[in-house]
Coordinates of C-alpha atoms in Angstrom, one line a residue:
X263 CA -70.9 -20.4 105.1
X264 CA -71.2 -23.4 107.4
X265 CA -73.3 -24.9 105.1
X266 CA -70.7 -24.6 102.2
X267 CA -67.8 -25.7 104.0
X268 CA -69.4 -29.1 105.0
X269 CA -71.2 -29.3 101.2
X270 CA -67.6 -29.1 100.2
X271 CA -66.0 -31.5 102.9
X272 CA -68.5 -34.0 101.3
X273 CA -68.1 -33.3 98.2
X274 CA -67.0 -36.3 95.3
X275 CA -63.6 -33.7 94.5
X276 CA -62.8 -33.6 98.0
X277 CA -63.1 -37.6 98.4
X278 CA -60.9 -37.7 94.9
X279 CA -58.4 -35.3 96.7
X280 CA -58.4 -37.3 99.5
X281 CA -58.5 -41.1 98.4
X282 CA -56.9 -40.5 94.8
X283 CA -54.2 -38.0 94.6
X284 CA -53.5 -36.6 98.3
X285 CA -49.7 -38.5 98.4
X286 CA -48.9 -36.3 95.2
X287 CA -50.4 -33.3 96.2
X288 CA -48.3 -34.0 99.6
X289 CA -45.1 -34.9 98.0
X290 CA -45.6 -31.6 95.8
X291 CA -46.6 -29.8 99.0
X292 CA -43.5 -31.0 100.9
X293 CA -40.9 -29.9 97.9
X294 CA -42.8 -26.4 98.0
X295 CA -41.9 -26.3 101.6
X296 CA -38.2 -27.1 100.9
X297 CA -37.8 -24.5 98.8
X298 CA -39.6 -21.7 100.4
X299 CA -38.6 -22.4 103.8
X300 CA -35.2 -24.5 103.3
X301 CA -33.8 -21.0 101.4
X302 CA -35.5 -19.3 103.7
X303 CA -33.1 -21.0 106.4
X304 CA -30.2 -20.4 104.3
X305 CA -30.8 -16.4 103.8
X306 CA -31.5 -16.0 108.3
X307 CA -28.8 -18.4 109.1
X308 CA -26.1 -16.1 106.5
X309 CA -27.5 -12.9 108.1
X310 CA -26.9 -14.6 111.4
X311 CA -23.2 -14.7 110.5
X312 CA -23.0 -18.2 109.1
X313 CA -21.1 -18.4 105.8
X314 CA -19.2 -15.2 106.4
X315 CA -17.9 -16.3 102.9
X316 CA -21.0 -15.7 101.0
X317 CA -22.1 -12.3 100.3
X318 CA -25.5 -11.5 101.5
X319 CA -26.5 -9.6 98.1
X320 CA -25.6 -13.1 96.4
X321 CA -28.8 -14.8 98.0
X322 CA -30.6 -12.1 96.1
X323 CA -31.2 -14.9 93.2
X324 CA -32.7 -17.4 95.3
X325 CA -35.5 -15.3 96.0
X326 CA -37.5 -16.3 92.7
X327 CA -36.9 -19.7 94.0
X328 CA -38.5 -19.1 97.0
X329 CA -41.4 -17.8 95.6
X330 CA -42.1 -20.1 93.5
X331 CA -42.1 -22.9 96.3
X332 CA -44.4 -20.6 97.8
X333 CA -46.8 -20.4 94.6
X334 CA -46.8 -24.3 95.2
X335 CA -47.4 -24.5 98.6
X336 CA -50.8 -22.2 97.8
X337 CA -51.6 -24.1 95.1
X338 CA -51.2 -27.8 97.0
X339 CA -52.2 -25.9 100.5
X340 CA -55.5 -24.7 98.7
X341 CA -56.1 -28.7 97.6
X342 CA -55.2 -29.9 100.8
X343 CA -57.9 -27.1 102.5
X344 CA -60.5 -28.5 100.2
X345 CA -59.9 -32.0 101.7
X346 CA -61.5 -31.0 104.9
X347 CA -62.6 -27.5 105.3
X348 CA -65.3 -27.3 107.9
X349 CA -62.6 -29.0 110.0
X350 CA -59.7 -26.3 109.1
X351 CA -61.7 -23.3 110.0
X352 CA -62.7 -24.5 113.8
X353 CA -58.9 -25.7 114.1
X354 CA -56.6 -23.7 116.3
X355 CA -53.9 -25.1 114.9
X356 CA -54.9 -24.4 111.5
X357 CA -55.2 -20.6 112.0
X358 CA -51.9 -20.5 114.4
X359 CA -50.1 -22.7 110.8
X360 CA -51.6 -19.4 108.9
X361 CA -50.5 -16.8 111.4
X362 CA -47.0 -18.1 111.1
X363 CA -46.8 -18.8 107.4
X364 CA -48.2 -14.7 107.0
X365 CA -45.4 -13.6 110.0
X366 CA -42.8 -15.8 108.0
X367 CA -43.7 -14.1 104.7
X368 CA -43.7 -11.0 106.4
X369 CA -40.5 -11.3 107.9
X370 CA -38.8 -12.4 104.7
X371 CA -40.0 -9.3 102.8
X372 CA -38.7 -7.2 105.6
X373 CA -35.4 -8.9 105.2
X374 CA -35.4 -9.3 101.6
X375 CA -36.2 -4.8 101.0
X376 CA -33.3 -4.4 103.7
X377 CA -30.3 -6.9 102.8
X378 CA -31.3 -8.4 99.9
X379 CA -31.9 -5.2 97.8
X380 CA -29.4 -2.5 98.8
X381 CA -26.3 -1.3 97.5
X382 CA -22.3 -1.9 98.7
X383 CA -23.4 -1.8 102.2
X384 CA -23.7 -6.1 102.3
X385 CA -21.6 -6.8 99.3
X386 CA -18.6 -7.7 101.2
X387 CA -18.4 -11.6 101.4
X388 CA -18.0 -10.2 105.9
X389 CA -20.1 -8.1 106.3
X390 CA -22.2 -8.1 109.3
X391 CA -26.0 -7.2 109.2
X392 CA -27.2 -5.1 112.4
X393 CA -28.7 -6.0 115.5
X394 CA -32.5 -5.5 113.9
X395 CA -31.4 -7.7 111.0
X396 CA -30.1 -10.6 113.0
X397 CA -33.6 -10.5 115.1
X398 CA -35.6 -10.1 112.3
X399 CA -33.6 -13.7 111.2
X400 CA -34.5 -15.4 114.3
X401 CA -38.4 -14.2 114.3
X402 CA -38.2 -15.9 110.7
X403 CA -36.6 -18.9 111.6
X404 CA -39.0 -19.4 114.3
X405 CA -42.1 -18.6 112.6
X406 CA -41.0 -21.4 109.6
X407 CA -40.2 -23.9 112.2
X408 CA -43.1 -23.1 114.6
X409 CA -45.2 -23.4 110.7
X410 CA -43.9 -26.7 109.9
X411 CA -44.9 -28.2 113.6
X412 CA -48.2 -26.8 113.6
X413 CA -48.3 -28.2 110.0
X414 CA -47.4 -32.2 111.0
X415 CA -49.1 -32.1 114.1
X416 CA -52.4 -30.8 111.5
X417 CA -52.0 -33.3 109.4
X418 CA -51.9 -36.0 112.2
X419 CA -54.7 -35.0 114.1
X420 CA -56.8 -33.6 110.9
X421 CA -56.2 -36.0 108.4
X422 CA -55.3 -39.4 109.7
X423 CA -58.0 -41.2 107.7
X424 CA -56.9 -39.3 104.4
X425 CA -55.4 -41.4 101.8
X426 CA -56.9 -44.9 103.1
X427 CA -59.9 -46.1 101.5
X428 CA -61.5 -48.2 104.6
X429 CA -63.9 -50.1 102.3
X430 CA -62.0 -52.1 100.1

């Protein structure tokens, strides 16, 4: 496997990823991230009783948006993998940036099956999710921040000779 992950490190595709496209495959990477996580902020901070106004069954419709910024942040996540994978495997912070994005997911599902998708009992522009509900928010909101951290401080310590060609 060791041997695969450094053939593909090497590889001409992942020096095109890597000296040709990676500021578009970022750029695309960092609007997935907006979506997914940005309405992801916007669902936990409503359940946390911020825009009492907005009834929590409304956010309901922003959940396709979410998942599809989180079919790009696969897609462009996958690329950006490719760039450097022997690297990404022995990197702690690489496997903590998974653990959150999976306990993020997680989290959001939970949510989602118990506010998102029930009857009258959130209709009401105030009502007020439980106890449970308001930590599972705060787990979430952690997880995506604690994500996105592990995520920069990645790219700065992973890939800060990506996207420069040294020889010309």
């Amino acid at each position: 496997m060791e041997h695969l992950l450094l053939a593909q490190e090497h590889s001409a595709f992942a020096n095109w990823l890597s000296q040709g496209i990676y500021p578009p495959i970022l750029t695309l990477h960092s609007i997935g991230m907006a979506l997914l996580v940005g309405l992801q902020v916007v669902i936990n901070l409503r359940v946390l009783g911020f825009g009492r106004g907005l009834p929590i069954p409304a956010l309901r419709r922003f959940m396709k948006v979410v998942w599809i910024g989180f079919g790009v942040n696969a897609v462009t996540g996958t690329l950006l993998f490719l760039i450097a994978p022997y690297k990404l495997v022995h990197s702690t912070l690489f496997i903590l940036k998974l653990s959150l994005i999976a306990s993020g997911l997680i989290l959001g599902a939970v949510l989602n099956s118990s506010l998102l998708t029930v009857g009258d009992e959130y209709a009401q522009a105030n009502a007020n999710p439980s106890l449970r509900a308001k930590t599972l928010a705060v787990l979430s909101l952690t997880c995506w921040m604690a994500a996105i951290v592990t995520g920069r401080w990645l790219a700065y310590t992973t890939f800060g000779d990506i996207g420069f060609d040294t020889d010309g």
